mmCIF file of C-alpha atoms in Angstrom:
data_model
loop_
_atom_site.group_PDB
_atom_site.id
_atom_site.type_symbol
_atom_site.label_atom_id
_atom_site.label_comp_id
_atom_site.label_asym_id
_atom_site.label_seq_id
_atom_site.Cartn_x
_atom_site.Cartn_y
_atom_site.Cartn_z
ATOM 1 C CA MET X 129 12.622 -3.302 -46.268
ATOM 2 C CA ARG X 130 14.760 -3.861 -43.162
ATOM 3 C CA ALA X 131 11.931 -2.740 -40.866
ATOM 4 C CA GLN X 132 9.560 -5.111 -42.636
ATOM 5 C CA PHE X 133 12.013 -7.975 -42.190
ATOM 6 C CA VAL X 134 12.423 -7.237 -38.473
ATOM 7 C CA LEU X 135 8.643 -7.119 -37.965
ATOM 8 C CA GLN X 136 8.267 -10.380 -39.880
ATOM 9 C CA GLU X 137 10.887 -12.057 -37.703
ATOM 10 C CA ILE X 138 9.158 -10.789 -34.564
ATOM 11 C CA TRP X 139 5.821 -12.218 -35.708
ATOM 12 C CA ILE X 140 7.423 -15.558 -36.571
ATOM 13 C CA GLY X 141 9.114 -15.745 -33.166
ATOM 14 C CA LEU X 142 5.940 -14.925 -31.242
ATOM 15 C CA ARG X 143 3.880 -17.384 -33.278
ATOM 16 C CA ARG X 144 6.346 -20.252 -32.998
ATOM 17 C CA ASN X 145 6.590 -19.899 -29.213
ATOM 18 C CA LEU X 146 2.951 -19.036 -28.629
ATOM 19 C CA THR X 147 2.514 -20.953 -25.378
ATOM 20 C CA MET X 148 5.731 -19.525 -23.933
ATOM 21 C CA THR X 149 4.690 -16.038 -25.005
ATOM 22 C CA ILE X 150 1.262 -16.394 -23.373
ATOM 23 C CA SER X 151 2.906 -17.627 -20.174
ATOM 24 C CA LEU X 152 5.260 -14.659 -20.246
ATOM 25 C CA VAL X 153 2.416 -12.180 -20.802
ATOM 26 C CA ILE X 154 0.431 -13.619 -17.879
ATOM 27 C CA THR X 155 3.462 -13.616 -15.585
ATOM 28 C CA VAL X 156 4.367 -10.028 -16.461
ATOM 29 C CA ALA X 157 0.741 -8.925 -16.017
ATOM 30 C CA ILE X 158 0.522 -10.436 -12.530
ATOM 31 C CA ALA X 159 3.969 -9.148 -11.522
ATOM 32 C CA MET X 160 3.260 -5.594 -12.674
ATOM 33 C CA ALA X 161 -0.221 -5.637 -11.105
ATOM 34 C CA LEU X 162 1.198 -6.711 -7.740
ATOM 35 C CA LEU X 163 3.994 -4.158 -8.000
ATOM 36 C CA GLY X 164 1.502 -1.425 -8.856
ATOM 37 C CA THR X 165 -0.849 -2.475 -6.049
ATOM 38 C CA GLY X 166 2.019 -2.274 -3.578
ATOM 39 C CA LEU X 167 2.862 1.232 -4.807
ATOM 40 C CA LEU X 168 -0.782 2.337 -4.609
ATOM 41 C CA LEU X 169 -1.110 0.981 -1.072
ATOM 42 C CA ARG X 170 2.068 2.788 -0.079
ATOM 43 C CA THR X 171 0.752 6.066 -1.504
ATOM 44 C CA GLN X 172 -2.586 5.644 0.283
ATOM 45 C CA VAL X 173 -0.954 4.779 3.597
ATOM 46 C CA GLU X 174 1.498 7.701 3.468
ATOM 47 C CA SER X 175 -1.230 10.237 2.627
ATOM 48 C CA SER X 176 -3.439 8.882 5.407
ATOM 49 C CA LYS X 177 -0.586 8.977 7.914
ATOM 50 C CA GLY X 178 0.047 12.628 7.174
ATOM 51 C CA TYR X 179 -3.645 13.419 7.588
ATOM 52 C CA TRP X 180 -4.455 11.434 10.731
ATOM 53 C CA TYR X 181 -1.247 12.041 12.662
ATOM 54 C CA ASP X 182 -1.983 15.780 12.592
ATOM 55 C CA LYS X 183 -5.401 15.086 14.147
ATOM 56 C CA ILE X 184 -4.318 12.648 16.842
ATOM 57 C CA GLU X 185 -5.873 13.129 20.257
ATOM 58 C CA VAL X 186 -4.948 11.874 23.704
ATOM 59 C CA SER X 187 -7.984 10.638 25.596
ATOM 60 C CA ILE X 188 -7.933 10.844 29.398
ATOM 61 C CA PHE X 189 -10.800 8.768 30.789
ATOM 62 C CA LEU X 190 -11.998 9.849 34.231
ATOM 63 C CA CYS X 191 -12.953 7.641 37.139
ATOM 64 C CA ALA X 192 -16.509 6.306 37.317
ATOM 65 C CA LYS X 193 -18.352 3.825 39.467
ATOM 66 C CA THR X 194 -17.981 1.249 36.676
ATOM 67 C CA SER X 195 -14.179 1.710 36.360
ATOM 68 C CA SER X 196 -12.044 -1.395 36.857
ATOM 69 C CA ASN X 197 -9.030 0.685 37.933
ATOM 70 C CA THR X 198 -8.467 0.112 41.664
ATOM 71 C CA ASN X 199 -7.307 3.725 42.095
ATOM 72 C CA CYS X 200 -10.851 4.864 41.319
ATOM 73 C CA ASN X 201 -12.322 2.916 44.272
ATOM 74 C CA LYS X 202 -15.593 2.535 42.319
ATOM 75 C CA GLN X 203 -16.280 6.275 42.677
ATOM 76 C CA ASP X 204 -16.926 9.057 40.171
ATOM 77 C CA ILE X 205 -14.381 11.831 39.843
ATOM 78 C CA THR X 206 -15.362 14.858 41.913
ATOM 79 C CA PRO X 207 -16.097 18.223 40.249
ATOM 80 C CA GLN X 208 -13.127 19.734 42.098
ATOM 81 C CA GLN X 209 -10.742 17.043 40.804
ATOM 82 C CA ARG X 210 -12.056 17.477 37.264
ATOM 83 C CA ALA X 211 -11.695 21.265 37.368
ATOM 84 C CA ALA X 212 -8.152 21.031 38.750
ATOM 85 C CA LEU X 213 -7.165 18.477 36.125
ATOM 86 C CA GLU X 214 -8.570 20.603 33.299
ATOM 87 C CA ALA X 215 -6.714 23.672 34.545
ATOM 88 C CA ASP X 216 -3.426 21.751 34.774
ATOM 89 C CA LEU X 217 -3.855 20.273 31.299
ATOM 90 C CA LYS X 218 -4.378 23.696 29.750
ATOM 91 C CA LYS X 219 -1.138 24.903 31.347
ATOM 92 C CA LEU X 220 0.974 22.175 29.708
ATOM 93 C CA PRO X 221 3.142 23.607 26.858
ATOM 94 C CA GLN X 222 2.591 20.492 24.723
ATOM 95 C CA VAL X 223 -1.206 20.886 24.712
ATOM 96 C CA ALA X 224 -2.954 22.798 21.921
ATOM 97 C CA LYS X 225 -6.571 22.192 22.913
ATOM 98 C CA VAL X 226 -8.536 20.530 25.741
ATOM 99 C CA GLU X 227 -12.151 19.389 25.330
ATOM 100 C CA TYR X 228 -14.346 17.819 27.993
ATOM 101 C CA GLU X 229 -16.745 15.038 26.888
ATOM 102 C CA SER X 230 -19.490 13.863 29.234
ATOM 103 C CA LYS X 231 -20.938 10.345 29.416
ATOM 104 C CA GLU X 232 -23.966 11.454 27.436
ATOM 105 C CA GLN X 233 -21.865 13.085 24.705
ATOM 106 C CA ALA X 234 -19.589 10.049 24.482
ATOM 107 C CA TYR X 235 -22.561 7.707 24.126
ATOM 108 C CA ALA X 236 -24.148 9.912 21.451
ATOM 109 C CA ARG X 237 -20.873 9.947 19.491
ATOM 110 C CA PHE X 238 -20.576 6.181 19.910
ATOM 111 C CA LYS X 239 -24.086 5.644 18.477
ATOM 112 C CA ASP X 240 -23.377 7.958 15.554
ATOM 113 C CA ARG X 241 -20.051 6.311 14.706
ATOM 114 C CA PHE X 242 -21.425 2.756 14.801
ATOM 115 C CA ALA X 243 -24.888 3.500 13.431
ATOM 116 C CA SER X 244 -24.289 0.986 10.617
ATOM 117 C CA THR X 245 -23.934 -1.871 13.169
ATOM 118 C CA PRO X 246 -27.070 -1.634 15.357
ATOM 119 C CA GLY X 247 -26.266 -4.877 17.176
ATOM 120 C CA PHE X 248 -23.017 -3.393 18.447
ATOM 121 C CA VAL X 249 -24.757 -0.166 19.539
ATOM 122 C CA GLN X 250 -27.429 -2.096 21.436
ATOM 123 C CA SER X 251 -24.740 -3.901 23.426
ATOM 124 C CA ALA X 252 -23.872 -0.633 25.206
ATOM 125 C CA LYS X 253 -25.937 1.861 27.158
ATOM 126 C CA SER X 254 -25.546 5.419 28.362
ATOM 127 C CA GLY X 255 -23.022 5.563 31.190
ATOM 128 C CA ASP X 256 -20.866 2.667 29.983
ATOM 129 C CA ILE X 257 -18.417 5.159 28.452
ATOM 130 C CA PRO X 258 -16.944 7.397 31.195
ATOM 131 C CA ASP X 259 -16.339 11.121 31.096
ATOM 132 C CA SER X 260 -13.103 12.091 29.406
ATOM 133 C CA PHE X 261 -10.836 14.905 28.325
ATOM 134 C CA ARG X 262 -9.811 14.901 24.661
ATOM 135 C CA ILE X 263 -6.468 16.618 24.185
ATOM 136 C CA ARG X 264 -5.048 17.868 20.891
ATOM 137 C CA LEU X 265 -1.257 18.063 21.016
ATOM 138 C CA LYS X 266 0.946 20.610 19.297
ATOM 139 C CA ASP X 267 3.317 17.754 18.432
ATOM 140 C CA PRO X 268 1.922 14.164 18.521
ATOM 141 C CA ALA X 269 5.401 12.902 19.410
ATOM 142 C CA GLN X 270 5.108 14.617 22.817
ATOM 143 C CA TYR X 271 2.444 12.220 24.053
ATOM 144 C CA LYS X 272 4.657 10.712 26.764
ATOM 145 C CA GLN X 273 5.253 14.047 28.484
ATOM 146 C CA VAL X 274 1.504 14.641 28.762
ATOM 147 C CA SER X 275 0.802 11.072 29.851
ATOM 148 C CA GLN X 276 3.475 11.099 32.570
ATOM 149 C CA SER X 277 2.190 14.403 33.941
ATOM 150 C CA VAL X 278 -1.301 13.012 34.648
ATOM 151 C CA LEU X 279 -0.878 9.282 35.312
ATOM 152 C CA GLY X 280 -1.461 8.366 38.933
ATOM 153 C CA ARG X 281 -3.505 11.458 39.729
ATOM 154 C CA ASP X 282 -6.732 11.052 41.652
ATOM 155 C CA GLY X 283 -9.785 10.787 39.438
ATOM 156 C CA ILE X 284 -8.009 9.388 36.338
ATOM 157 C CA ASP X 285 -8.942 5.929 35.096
ATOM 158 C CA GLN X 286 -6.672 5.545 32.047
ATOM 159 C CA VAL X 287 -4.852 7.494 29.333
ATOM 160 C CA ILE X 288 -5.095 6.362 25.715
ATOM 161 C CA ASN X 289 -2.930 7.656 22.891
ATOM 162 C CA GLU X 290 -4.620 7.288 19.486
ATOM 163 C CA GLN X 291 -1.213 7.333 17.807
ATOM 164 C CA GLU X 292 -0.424 3.885 19.205
ATOM 165 C CA ILE X 293 -3.680 2.523 17.776
ATOM 166 C CA LEU X 294 -2.967 4.088 14.381
ATOM 167 C CA LYS X 295 0.587 2.764 14.384
ATOM 168 C CA LYS X 296 -0.689 -0.800 14.749
ATOM 169 C CA PHE X 297 -3.227 -0.251 12.002
ATOM 170 C CA PHE X 298 -0.710 1.263 9.583
ATOM 171 C CA LYS X 299 1.728 -1.516 10.454
ATOM 172 C CA ILE X 300 -0.838 -4.039 9.207
ATOM 173 C CA LEU X 301 -1.313 -2.063 5.994
ATOM 174 C CA GLY X 302 2.449 -1.795 5.608
ATOM 175 C CA GLY X 303 2.658 -5.579 5.923
ATOM 176 C CA LEU X 304 0.109 -5.961 3.119
ATOM 177 C CA GLN X 305 2.102 -3.559 0.989
ATOM 178 C CA TRP X 306 5.382 -5.419 1.500
ATOM 179 C CA ALA X 307 3.669 -8.771 0.921
ATOM 180 C CA ALA X 308 2.424 -7.514 -2.454
ATOM 181 C CA LEU X 309 5.890 -6.217 -3.344
ATOM 182 C CA MET X 310 7.611 -9.463 -2.311
ATOM 183 C CA ILE X 311 5.209 -11.567 -4.381
ATOM 184 C CA ALA X 312 5.758 -9.128 -7.253
ATOM 185 C CA LEU X 313 9.526 -9.634 -6.911
ATOM 186 C CA ILE X 314 9.079 -13.401 -7.155
ATOM 187 C CA GLN X 315 6.907 -12.911 -10.248
ATOM 188 C CA VAL X 316 9.545 -10.609 -11.768
ATOM 189 C CA VAL X 317 12.190 -13.319 -11.315
ATOM 190 C CA ALA X 318 9.820 -15.816 -12.951
ATOM 191 C CA ALA X 319 9.269 -13.381 -15.836
ATOM 192 C CA VAL X 320 13.019 -12.968 -16.371
ATOM 193 C CA LEU X 321 13.490 -16.740 -16.480
ATOM 194 C CA LEU X 322 10.598 -17.096 -18.928
ATOM 195 C CA VAL X 323 12.082 -14.385 -21.144
ATOM 196 C CA ALA X 324 15.426 -16.191 -21.130
ATOM 197 C CA ASN X 325 13.851 -19.518 -22.078
ATOM 198 C CA THR X 326 11.645 -17.941 -24.749
ATOM 199 C CA VAL X 327 14.548 -16.096 -26.362
ATOM 200 C CA ARG X 328 16.814 -19.151 -26.273
ATOM 201 C CA LEU X 329 14.117 -21.331 -27.819
ATOM 202 C CA SER X 330 13.356 -18.716 -30.471
ATOM 203 C CA ALA X 331 17.044 -18.320 -31.331
ATOM 204 C CA PHE X 332 17.497 -22.083 -31.570
ATOM 205 C CA ASN X 333 14.517 -22.401 -33.947
ATOM 206 C CA ARG X 334 15.945 -19.657 -36.154
ATOM 207 C CA ARG X 335 19.607 -20.584 -35.977
ATOM 208 C CA ARG X 336 19.695 -21.183 -39.757
ATOM 209 C CA GLU X 337 18.282 -17.723 -40.545
ATOM 210 C CA THR X 338 20.650 -15.985 -38.137
ATOM 211 C CA GLY X 339 23.588 -17.909 -39.601
ATOM 212 C CA ILE X 340 22.703 -16.713 -43.101
ATOM 213 C CA MET X 341 22.310 -13.156 -41.852
ATOM 214 C CA ARG X 342 25.782 -13.274 -40.328
ATOM 215 C CA LEU X 343 27.254 -14.613 -43.597
ATOM 216 C CA VAL X 344 25.794 -11.723 -45.590
ATOM 217 C CA GLY X 345 27.313 -9.199 -43.176
ATOM 218 C CA ALA X 346 24.409 -8.319 -40.840
ATOM 219 C CA SER X 347 25.534 -6.635 -37.627
ATOM 220 C CA ASN X 348 24.978 -8.199 -34.191
ATOM 221 C CA THR X 349 22.509 -5.448 -33.306
ATOM 222 C CA TYR X 350 20.417 -6.139 -36.412
ATOM 223 C CA ILE X 351 20.429 -9.881 -35.707
ATOM 224 C CA GLN X 352 19.507 -9.452 -32.057
ATOM 225 C CA LEU X 353 16.852 -6.779 -32.562
ATOM 226 C CA PRO X 354 13.917 -9.145 -33.392
ATOM 227 C CA PHE X 355 14.587 -11.211 -30.253
ATOM 228 C CA ILE X 356 14.773 -8.129 -28.047
ATOM 229 C CA MET X 357 11.599 -6.733 -29.584
ATOM 230 C CA GLU X 358 9.782 -10.015 -28.959
ATOM 231 C CA GLY X 359 10.484 -9.696 -25.254
ATOM 232 C CA ALA X 360 9.549 -6.003 -25.253
ATOM 233 C CA ILE X 361 6.227 -6.663 -27.023
ATOM 234 C CA ALA X 362 5.369 -9.464 -24.603
ATOM 235 C CA GLY X 363 6.203 -7.102 -21.722
ATOM 236 C CA LEU X 364 4.027 -4.378 -23.266
ATOM 237 C CA ILE X 365 1.033 -6.694 -23.634
ATOM 238 C CA GLY X 366 1.511 -7.938 -20.074
ATOM 239 C CA GLY X 367 1.773 -4.355 -18.851
ATOM 240 C CA LEU X 368 -1.488 -3.416 -20.593
ATOM 241 C CA PHE X 369 -3.264 -6.340 -18.947
ATOM 242 C CA SER X 370 -1.812 -5.278 -15.598
ATOM 243 C CA ALA X 371 -3.393 -1.840 -16.125
ATOM 244 C CA PHE X 372 -6.854 -3.432 -16.006
ATOM 245 C CA LEU X 373 -5.858 -5.364 -12.882
ATOM 246 C CA LEU X 374 -4.637 -2.170 -11.225
ATOM 247 C CA VAL X 375 -7.920 -0.406 -11.975
ATOM 248 C CA GLY X 376 -9.654 -3.366 -10.339
ATOM 249 C CA SER X 377 -7.328 -3.115 -7.319
ATOM 250 C CA LYS X 378 -8.126 0.559 -6.959
ATOM 251 C CA VAL X 379 -11.900 0.121 -7.190
ATOM 252 C CA LEU X 380 -12.369 -3.220 -5.420
ATOM 253 C CA LEU X 381 -9.577 -3.125 -2.826
ATOM 254 C CA ILE X 382 -8.217 0.317 -1.993
ATOM 255 C CA ASP X 383 -11.432 2.341 -2.404
ATOM 256 C CA ARG X 384 -13.420 -0.161 -0.353
ATOM 257 C CA LEU X 385 -10.706 -0.202 2.282
ATOM 258 C CA ALA X 386 -10.737 3.585 2.384
ATOM 259 C CA GLY X 387 -14.542 3.654 2.698
ATOM 260 C CA ASN X 388 -14.793 0.999 5.397
ATOM 261 C CA ILE X 389 -11.906 2.233 7.516
ATOM 262 C CA GLY X 390 -12.307 5.958 6.967
ATOM 263 C CA PHE X 391 -9.095 6.982 5.256
ATOM 264 C CA ALA X 392 -8.458 10.694 4.920
ATOM 265 C CA SER X 393 -9.102 10.698 1.194
ATOM 266 C CA GLN X 394 -9.502 8.295 -1.642
ATOM 267 C CA LEU X 395 -6.635 7.667 -4.012
ATOM 268 C CA ASN X 396 -7.048 9.890 -7.061
ATOM 269 C CA TRP X 397 -7.010 8.542 -10.603
ATOM 270 C CA GLY X 398 -4.021 10.707 -11.526
ATOM 271 C CA THR X 399 -1.845 8.706 -9.123
ATOM 272 C CA VAL X 400 -3.255 5.456 -10.494
ATOM 273 C CA LEU X 401 -2.441 6.570 -14.058
ATOM 274 C CA LEU X 402 1.150 7.404 -13.099
ATOM 275 C CA VAL X 403 1.560 3.978 -11.465
ATOM 276 C CA ILE X 404 0.074 2.271 -14.553
ATOM 277 C CA ILE X 405 2.483 4.100 -16.879
ATOM 278 C CA ALA X 406 5.418 3.297 -14.589
ATOM 279 C CA THR X 407 4.568 -0.422 -14.394
ATOM 280 C CA ILE X 408 4.050 -0.715 -18.164
ATOM 281 C CA CYS X 409 7.407 0.951 -18.847
ATOM 282 C CA PHE X 410 9.080 -1.238 -16.231
ATOM 283 C CA GLY X 411 7.557 -4.394 -17.763
ATOM 284 C CA VAL X 412 8.742 -3.460 -21.261
ATOM 285 C CA LEU X 413 12.268 -2.534 -20.130
ATOM 286 C CA LEU X 414 12.514 -5.628 -17.935
ATOM 287 C CA CYS X 415 11.661 -8.026 -20.756
ATOM 288 C CA ALA X 416 13.792 -6.185 -23.310
ATOM 289 C CA PHE X 417 16.804 -6.077 -20.980
ATOM 290 C CA ALA X 418 16.366 -9.741 -20.027
ATOM 291 C CA SER X 419 16.288 -10.642 -23.734
ATOM 292 C CA PHE X 420 19.440 -8.614 -24.360
ATOM 293 C CA LEU X 421 21.328 -10.234 -21.483
ATOM 294 C CA THR X 422 20.215 -13.710 -22.547
ATOM 295 C CA LEU X 423 21.500 -13.171 -26.093
ATOM 296 C CA ARG X 424 24.860 -11.926 -24.813
ATOM 297 C CA ARG X 425 25.272 -14.553 -22.108
ATOM 298 C CA TYR X 426 23.898 -17.744 -23.614
ATOM 299 C CA LEU X 427 23.710 -17.389 -27.383
ATOM 300 C CA ARG X 428 26.425 -17.144 -29.954
ATOM 301 C CA ILE X 429 24.704 -15.715 -32.997
#
């Protein structure tokens, strides 16, 4: 009988404040979806960092007649200079592997990598990309030691560290992640305020019923339970809607981003499921706790 009464009071509260409840559900859904998207982006970025940083290469481009570097004097590197440079690179303790790539090999790799954009491929021709040495480091953090040991030598045009390029890229993704989390935080604050207003309005509309319950000896917990459950149910519904939004974020945003940019691996559905469960639980607890605090702080029932 008591359970039936509580459920009846919950239904009455949700029905009386229907517009407020709908607003709360939408706000919670958006907040939890943004929070979950931020967590998914973070997971994808961290897994990709671990994959790509282990495969970072240092590219040493050699002098060619087309080089803009004044040290090259518009001349190709000599075979003797190239052989001496390769031997010195292999002696460095930081170097794990040294591979030579000719102009022809570089152009073939360029055409293969950008085969999906024929206009971009046609803008270059064989010989535009100079010869280079591609160096795999034992520890990517030791790039500076390798760079300093070769910079300024005859026959070297420029040294490029792929880690610096990746850092800029992951910094952009990190910015997107934090933007999603900050917007989610704003939405969470809005949800808490909506919960407070909904609970206060519901308690005001039922002040006569709660007064009678107190007169007949009902405990504070029993009186407050319907209000807390109203917030929890609204949070649950919002969390379920956010689950659909998170699936959409995974398919339409993160998977496409991974495919276009070439992430190490796509985010698996197990991770998405864990994030969905976490955001639903957080939404329910947030609304329930906000309802509880509102009843203690603002209402005397």
